[in-house]
């Protein structure tokens, strides 16, 4: 049996999700999984450098430190499993995005977490740097998970939307009709702005179970200003991140509405996530939405999403056989498998690339 490890840390920058999996056709077996949280000081440094507050020395040091932590996550995962390290073909490491600029005269995306450190520490071939080949081919480099969604979540009987609620939200629409293309893109912020505002106002890294947001009231004027951002009406392919949707973005808009209670801002940010997602969903009467990502653990967000979706039923990817927390790291384990097999990992119709491409740089053990 060939096993694979997937390592993922998203735009929330709260920790590393790690999975040890095997693939059998279009099914996944998760043998072990865990999350390794970032130490507070490392997380603060990563957040700062993601907002252009870092020197080359700082970025280089963080690359090594983050790579060592990714290696720790892989080693701890192996120790907690009953799988022999010799059975593990490769590690697929997303790394930690510190900057994603898919447009302009010189598009780029930077993920740190030195994969050579991971390969050296674990003794396992490591595949990383998945986004830049797609971007070199004219694509956005994101989202990349739709190819995995298509391979494992497609259905011949219903149109499905896989909704990832990470720091940034992205959707993958998988039509039941194979003759129709799969589409996907980043819809905008999910947890990123809520987390940033919560940390700024309360000192807590996130709003546990949405309790603080539930104390507030949606401010319609502020919500209107937020939804006026040009990103939401931009056609796909498109992708975004904290480069655009960050704490300063929130503060700039809040200053137009003085004396708003902080909890009202939090509740409005939650509604922004809901409304921006629902407004950008494809119009398909048979559509069923399956959510994954950290946002599924926010009951207030899930409740508001369910109400806003109306006739489109809301479920979670557990109903399709995969825990919502592990969808993204499993996807990067699969992308590593695709790379070693010489198979493409992107969907050009999603990213806008000139065609399918083999993704990732291979760092041999």
Short mmCIF file of C-alpha atoms in Angstrom, two decimals:
data_model
loop_
_atom_site.label_atom_id
_atom_site.label_comp_id
_atom_site.label_asym_id
_atom_site.label_seq_id
_atom_site.Cartn_x
_atom_site.Cartn_y
_atom_site.Cartn_z
CA UNK A 1 0.00 0.00 0.00
CA UNK A 2 1.23 3.46 -0.91
CA UNK A 3 0.52 6.14 1.67
CA UNK A 4 0.83 9.89 1.31
CA UNK A 5 1.06 12.81 3.70
CA UNK A 6 -0.64 16.14 3.10
CA UNK A 7 0.40 19.28 4.99
CA UNK A 8 -1.66 22.46 4.82
CA UNK A 9 -1.68 25.84 6.51
CA UNK A 10 -4.15 28.34 5.12
CA UNK A 11 -4.59 32.08 5.22
CA UNK A 12 -5.84 31.93 8.82
CA UNK A 13 -2.26 31.06 9.84
CA UNK A 14 -3.41 29.24 12.95
CA UNK A 15 -1.55 25.98 12.46
CA UNK A 16 -0.63 23.05 10.25
CA UNK A 17 -3.23 20.43 9.35
CA UNK A 18 -1.59 17.09 8.61
CA UNK A 19 -3.09 13.89 7.23
CA UNK A 20 -1.74 10.45 6.37
CA UNK A 21 -3.87 8.91 3.64
CA UNK A 22 -4.06 6.29 0.94
CA UNK A 23 -5.98 6.52 -2.30
CA UNK A 24 -7.93 3.77 -4.00
CA UNK A 25 -9.44 4.98 -7.23
CA UNK A 26 -11.85 7.74 -6.27
CA UNK A 27 -11.91 6.93 -2.56
CA UNK A 28 -9.73 8.17 0.29
CA UNK A 29 -8.77 6.41 3.50
CA UNK A 30 -7.49 8.67 6.27
CA UNK A 31 -5.12 6.69 8.50
CA UNK A 32 -4.11 9.52 10.86
CA UNK A 33 -4.70 13.24 11.20
CA UNK A 34 -3.74 16.05 13.52
CA UNK A 35 -3.27 19.80 13.78
CA UNK A 36 -0.07 21.37 15.05
CA UNK A 37 -0.72 24.92 16.19
CA UNK A 38 1.73 27.69 15.45
CA UNK A 39 3.47 29.13 18.52
CA UNK A 40 2.08 32.61 19.17
CA UNK A 41 5.33 34.40 18.38
CA UNK A 42 5.75 32.58 15.06
CA UNK A 43 2.15 33.27 14.08
CA UNK A 44 2.55 36.98 14.84
CA UNK A 45 5.72 37.12 12.74
CA UNK A 46 4.01 35.34 9.85
CA UNK A 47 1.04 37.70 10.00
CA UNK A 48 3.38 40.68 9.97
CA UNK A 49 5.46 39.50 7.02
CA UNK A 50 2.28 38.72 5.07
CA UNK A 51 1.50 42.44 5.30
CA UNK A 52 4.91 43.41 3.86
CA UNK A 53 6.39 44.03 7.32
CA UNK A 54 9.55 42.00 6.91
CA UNK A 55 13.09 42.12 5.58
CA UNK A 56 14.70 39.44 3.38
CA UNK A 57 16.46 38.16 6.51
CA UNK A 58 13.12 37.85 8.30
CA UNK A 59 11.54 35.98 5.40
CA UNK A 60 14.52 33.64 5.11
CA UNK A 61 14.47 32.83 8.82
CA UNK A 62 10.71 32.25 8.80
CA UNK A 63 11.08 29.95 5.79
CA UNK A 64 13.44 27.72 7.77
CA UNK A 65 11.47 27.88 11.03
CA UNK A 66 8.18 27.12 9.29
CA UNK A 67 9.74 24.27 7.33
CA UNK A 68 10.98 22.75 10.59
CA UNK A 69 7.49 22.99 12.07
CA UNK A 70 5.98 21.35 8.98
CA UNK A 71 8.56 18.57 9.40
CA UNK A 72 7.55 18.21 13.06
CA UNK A 73 3.91 17.89 12.01
CA UNK A 74 4.80 15.10 9.58
CA UNK A 75 6.99 13.25 12.08
CA UNK A 76 4.38 13.43 14.85
CA UNK A 77 1.73 12.22 12.43
CA UNK A 78 3.81 9.18 11.47
CA UNK A 79 4.52 8.39 15.13
CA UNK A 80 0.78 8.49 15.91
CA UNK A 81 -0.09 6.12 13.06
CA UNK A 82 0.36 2.44 12.41
CA UNK A 83 1.85 3.06 8.96
CA UNK A 84 5.53 2.35 8.35
CA UNK A 85 7.49 5.36 7.07
CA UNK A 86 8.80 3.13 4.27
CA UNK A 87 5.22 2.89 2.96
CA UNK A 88 4.93 6.66 2.54
CA UNK A 89 5.64 7.64 -1.05
CA UNK A 90 5.76 11.38 -0.57
CA UNK A 91 4.68 14.43 1.39
CA UNK A 92 2.64 17.10 -0.35
CA UNK A 93 3.26 20.39 1.45
CA UNK A 94 1.27 23.48 0.62
CA UNK A 95 3.52 25.63 2.80
CA UNK A 96 2.44 28.93 4.29
CA UNK A 97 1.34 31.62 1.88
CA UNK A 98 2.80 34.99 2.82
CA UNK A 99 1.88 36.84 -0.37
CA UNK A 100 -0.37 36.07 -3.33
CA UNK A 101 -0.51 38.59 -6.16
CA UNK A 102 -2.01 36.87 -9.22
CA UNK A 103 -2.50 40.01 -11.30
CA UNK A 104 -0.34 42.86 -12.50
CA UNK A 105 2.67 42.95 -14.79
CA UNK A 106 4.61 40.30 -12.82
CA UNK A 107 2.19 37.94 -10.99
CA UNK A 108 3.60 35.87 -8.13
CA UNK A 109 2.68 33.72 -5.16
CA UNK A 110 5.04 33.00 -2.27
CA UNK A 111 4.70 30.00 0.05
CA UNK A 112 7.36 29.48 2.72
CA UNK A 113 8.11 26.38 4.78
CA UNK A 114 11.37 25.10 3.28
CA UNK A 115 10.54 21.73 1.66
CA UNK A 116 14.20 20.71 1.69
CA UNK A 117 14.08 20.88 5.49
CA UNK A 118 10.95 18.67 5.46
CA UNK A 119 12.59 16.09 3.17
CA UNK A 120 15.82 16.11 5.21
CA UNK A 121 14.09 15.80 8.59
CA UNK A 122 11.59 13.14 7.56
CA UNK A 123 13.61 11.17 5.02
CA UNK A 124 10.57 11.29 2.73
CA UNK A 125 10.35 12.82 -0.74
CA UNK A 126 8.54 16.14 -0.46
CA UNK A 127 6.57 17.91 -3.17
CA UNK A 128 5.89 21.64 -2.71
CA UNK A 129 5.57 24.94 -4.57
CA UNK A 130 2.36 23.90 -6.33
CA UNK A 131 1.09 27.30 -7.42
CA UNK A 132 3.84 28.88 -9.48
CA UNK A 133 3.72 26.55 -12.50
CA UNK A 134 0.04 27.33 -13.02
CA UNK A 135 0.84 31.04 -12.76
CA UNK A 136 3.70 30.69 -15.24
CA UNK A 137 1.09 29.31 -17.64
CA UNK A 138 -1.04 32.42 -17.19
CA UNK A 139 -3.25 31.09 -14.38
CA UNK A 140 -4.17 32.51 -11.01
CA UNK A 141 -2.36 29.72 -9.17
CA UNK A 142 -5.55 29.36 -7.13
CA UNK A 143 -7.75 27.77 -6.19
CA UNK A 144 -6.03 24.41 -6.77
CA UNK A 145 -8.35 22.17 -4.75
CA UNK A 146 -11.10 22.05 -7.45
CA UNK A 147 -9.16 19.37 -9.36
CA UNK A 148 -9.27 17.18 -6.24
CA UNK A 149 -12.93 18.05 -5.67
CA UNK A 150 -13.75 16.97 -9.21
CA UNK A 151 -11.87 13.69 -8.84
CA UNK A 152 -13.44 12.67 -5.54
CA UNK A 153 -16.74 14.53 -5.06
CA UNK A 154 -18.34 14.41 -8.50
CA UNK A 155 -21.79 12.92 -8.91
CA UNK A 156 -23.77 11.85 -11.93
CA UNK A 157 -27.07 12.70 -10.28
CA UNK A 158 -26.74 16.14 -8.67
CA UNK A 159 -24.94 19.42 -9.24
CA UNK A 160 -22.59 19.92 -6.32
CA UNK A 161 -20.85 22.95 -4.93
CA UNK A 162 -17.90 22.31 -2.61
CA UNK A 163 -17.56 25.39 -0.40
CA UNK A 164 -14.29 25.81 1.45
CA UNK A 165 -14.56 28.13 4.45
CA UNK A 166 -10.94 28.86 5.25
CA UNK A 167 -9.43 32.28 5.80
CA UNK A 168 -10.62 32.92 2.26
CA UNK A 169 -13.71 31.18 0.86
CA UNK A 170 -13.63 29.35 -2.43
CA UNK A 171 -16.22 27.36 -4.33
CA UNK A 172 -16.04 24.50 -6.81
CA UNK A 173 -19.14 23.87 -8.89
CA UNK A 174 -19.21 20.30 -10.20
CA UNK A 175 -22.13 19.79 -12.63
CA UNK A 176 -23.80 16.40 -12.76
CA UNK A 177 -23.51 16.66 -16.54
CA UNK A 178 -19.95 15.69 -17.51
CA UNK A 179 -20.36 17.79 -20.62
CA UNK A 180 -20.38 20.98 -18.56
CA UNK A 181 -17.13 22.44 -17.23
CA UNK A 182 -16.19 22.52 -13.58
CA UNK A 183 -15.89 26.10 -12.36
CA UNK A 184 -14.34 27.51 -9.22
CA UNK A 185 -12.85 30.65 -7.71
CA UNK A 186 -12.25 32.51 -4.47
CA UNK A 187 -15.44 34.29 -3.44
CA UNK A 188 -13.68 36.55 -0.90
CA UNK A 189 -13.13 36.48 2.86
CA UNK A 190 -14.45 33.70 5.06
CA UNK A 191 -12.72 33.61 8.45
CA UNK A 192 -9.80 35.95 7.72
CA UNK A 193 -11.51 39.26 8.47
CA UNK A 194 -13.51 37.94 11.42
CA UNK A 195 -10.31 36.55 12.96
CA UNK A 196 -8.37 39.77 12.33
CA UNK A 197 -11.07 41.98 13.84
CA UNK A 198 -11.52 39.66 16.83
CA UNK A 199 -7.77 39.67 17.54
CA UNK A 200 -7.59 43.44 17.19
CA UNK A 201 -10.55 44.14 19.46
CA UNK A 202 -10.42 41.34 22.04
CA UNK A 203 -6.90 39.90 21.89
CA UNK A 204 -8.35 36.49 21.04
CA UNK A 205 -7.26 34.83 17.78
CA UNK A 206 -10.81 33.92 16.75
CA UNK A 207 -14.45 34.20 17.80
CA UNK A 208 -15.18 30.83 19.41
CA UNK A 209 -18.41 29.37 17.99
CA UNK A 210 -19.36 32.83 16.71
CA UNK A 211 -20.55 33.88 20.18
CA UNK A 212 -19.22 37.43 19.92
CA UNK A 213 -20.71 37.96 16.47
CA UNK A 214 -24.06 36.74 17.76
CA UNK A 215 -24.06 39.56 20.34
CA UNK A 216 -23.97 42.09 17.51
CA UNK A 217 -26.32 43.29 14.79
CA UNK A 218 -25.66 43.55 11.07
CA UNK A 219 -25.08 47.16 10.06
CA UNK A 220 -26.58 47.36 6.59
CA UNK A 221 -24.73 50.54 5.58
CA UNK A 222 -21.36 49.03 6.49
CA UNK A 223 -22.27 45.77 4.75
CA UNK A 224 -23.19 47.73 1.59
CA UNK A 225 -19.81 49.47 1.66
CA UNK A 226 -18.00 46.17 2.08
CA UNK A 227 -19.89 44.52 -0.77
CA UNK A 228 -19.05 47.48 -3.00
CA UNK A 229 -15.47 46.23 -3.25
CA UNK A 230 -14.78 45.57 -6.92
CA UNK A 231 -13.49 42.05 -6.22
CA UNK A 232 -16.97 40.67 -5.58
CA UNK A 233 -18.28 41.63 -9.04
CA UNK A 234 -15.13 40.64 -10.91
CA UNK A 235 -15.65 37.67 -13.23
CA UNK A 236 -13.73 34.42 -12.76
CA UNK A 237 -11.02 33.27 -12.92
CA UNK A 238 -10.06 35.13 -9.79
CA UNK A 239 -8.30 34.56 -6.48
CA UNK A 240 -7.52 36.72 -3.49
CA UNK A 241 -6.06 36.78 -0.01
CA UNK A 242 -5.00 38.95 2.90
CA UNK A 243 -3.19 41.23 0.49
CA UNK A 244 -6.63 42.69 -0.27
CA UNK A 245 -8.91 41.62 2.56
CA UNK A 246 -7.12 42.47 5.79
CA UNK A 247 -7.54 44.43 9.01
CA UNK A 248 -6.69 47.76 7.37
CA UNK A 249 -9.42 47.13 4.79
CA UNK A 250 -11.90 46.68 7.65
CA UNK A 251 -10.69 49.71 9.59
CA UNK A 252 -10.88 51.95 6.52
CA UNK A 253 -14.54 51.08 6.00
CA UNK A 254 -15.44 51.20 9.69
CA UNK A 255 -14.13 54.78 9.91
CA UNK A 256 -16.97 55.79 7.59
CA UNK A 257 -19.41 54.56 10.25
CA UNK A 258 -18.18 56.00 13.56
CA UNK A 259 -19.38 54.77 16.95
CA UNK A 260 -20.32 51.30 15.72
CA UNK A 261 -20.04 48.73 18.53
CA UNK A 262 -17.20 46.31 17.84
CA UNK A 263 -19.55 43.34 18.01
CA UNK A 264 -21.73 44.90 15.30
CA UNK A 265 -18.68 45.04 13.05
CA UNK A 266 -17.98 41.38 13.81
CA UNK A 267 -21.56 40.41 13.00
CA UNK A 268 -21.41 42.43 9.78
CA UNK A 269 -18.18 40.69 8.77
CA UNK A 270 -19.89 37.34 9.28
CA UNK A 271 -22.75 38.51 7.08
CA UNK A 272 -20.25 39.69 4.48
CA UNK A 273 -18.93 36.13 4.25
CA UNK A 274 -22.43 34.75 3.85
CA UNK A 275 -23.71 37.29 1.35
CA UNK A 276 -20.61 37.35 -0.85
CA UNK A 277 -20.71 33.56 -1.14
CA UNK A 278 -24.41 33.26 -1.88
CA UNK A 279 -24.39 36.08 -4.45
CA UNK A 280 -21.65 34.34 -6.44
CA UNK A 281 -23.04 30.81 -6.46
CA UNK A 282 -24.04 29.49 -9.88
CA UNK A 283 -27.75 29.36 -10.65
CA UNK A 284 -28.49 25.65 -10.70
CA UNK A 285 -31.83 24.42 -9.35
CA UNK A 286 -30.44 21.02 -8.35
CA UNK A 287 -27.40 22.50 -6.61
CA UNK A 288 -26.39 21.02 -3.25
CA UNK A 289 -23.69 22.79 -1.23
CA UNK A 290 -21.15 20.78 0.79
CA UNK A 291 -19.03 22.88 3.15
CA UNK A 292 -15.55 22.17 4.46
CA UNK A 293 -12.81 24.11 6.22
CA UNK A 294 -12.52 25.76 9.62
CA UNK A 295 -15.66 27.85 9.13
CA UNK A 296 -17.81 24.73 9.46
CA UNK A 297 -17.00 24.83 13.18
CA UNK A 298 -18.72 28.22 13.51
CA UNK A 299 -22.40 27.38 14.14
CA UNK A 300 -23.54 30.99 13.63
CA UNK A 301 -21.88 31.16 10.23
CA UNK A 302 -23.32 27.80 9.21
CA UNK A 303 -26.81 28.77 10.39
CA UNK A 304 -26.76 32.03 8.46
CA UNK A 305 -25.42 30.30 5.37
CA UNK A 306 -28.17 27.69 5.51
CA UNK A 307 -30.85 30.37 5.77
CA UNK A 308 -29.36 32.44 2.96
CA UNK A 309 -29.03 29.49 0.59
CA UNK A 310 -32.77 28.97 0.57
CA UNK A 311 -33.67 26.01 -1.63
CA UNK A 312 -30.03 24.90 -2.08
CA UNK A 313 -29.46 22.37 0.72
CA UNK A 314 -26.36 22.85 2.90
CA UNK A 315 -24.39 19.82 4.04
CA UNK A 316 -20.77 19.13 4.99
CA UNK A 317 -18.21 16.98 3.21
CA UNK A 318 -18.50 14.29 5.91
CA UNK A 319 -21.65 13.33 4.02
CA UNK A 320 -19.35 12.57 1.08
CA UNK A 321 -16.94 10.58 3.22
CA UNK A 322 -14.33 13.18 4.15
CA UNK A 323 -14.15 15.23 7.36
CA UNK A 324 -14.41 18.98 6.57
CA UNK A 325 -11.19 19.76 8.44
CA UNK A 326 -9.08 17.42 6.32
CA UNK A 327 -10.26 18.16 2.77
CA UNK A 328 -7.47 20.63 1.95
CA UNK A 329 -4.51 18.64 3.36
CA UNK A 330 -5.85 15.52 1.63
CA UNK A 331 -6.00 17.53 -1.59
CA UNK A 332 -2.30 18.37 -1.31
CA UNK A 333 -1.43 14.74 -0.62
CA UNK A 334 -3.30 13.96 -3.86
CA UNK A 335 -1.49 16.75 -5.70
CA UNK A 336 1.82 15.17 -4.63
CA UNK A 337 0.60 11.86 -6.05
CA UNK A 338 -0.33 13.61 -9.30
CA UNK A 339 3.11 15.23 -9.52
CA UNK A 340 5.02 11.97 -9.05
CA UNK A 341 2.77 10.26 -11.57
CA UNK A 342 3.43 13.00 -14.12
CA UNK A 343 -0.23 13.99 -14.14
CA UNK A 344 -1.67 17.54 -14.12
CA UNK A 345 -2.92 19.00 -10.86
CA UNK A 346 -4.70 22.13 -12.04
CA UNK A 347 -8.00 22.74 -13.78
CA UNK A 348 -7.25 25.31 -16.44
CA UNK A 349 -10.92 26.27 -16.69
CA UNK A 350 -10.75 27.26 -13.00
CA UNK A 351 -7.39 29.00 -12.75
CA UNK A 352 -7.30 30.49 -16.25
CA UNK A 353 -4.03 28.78 -17.16
CA UNK A 354 -3.31 28.01 -20.81
CA UNK A 355 -3.81 24.32 -20.15
CA UNK A 356 -3.30 21.46 -17.69
CA UNK A 357 0.09 21.45 -16.00
CA UNK A 358 2.06 19.13 -13.74
CA UNK A 359 2.41 21.08 -10.52
CA UNK A 360 4.98 21.12 -7.75
CA UNK A 361 8.74 20.88 -7.27
CA UNK A 362 10.02 17.49 -6.10
CA UNK A 363 12.59 17.37 -3.30
CA UNK A 364 13.86 13.80 -3.15
CA UNK A 365 14.60 12.14 0.17
#
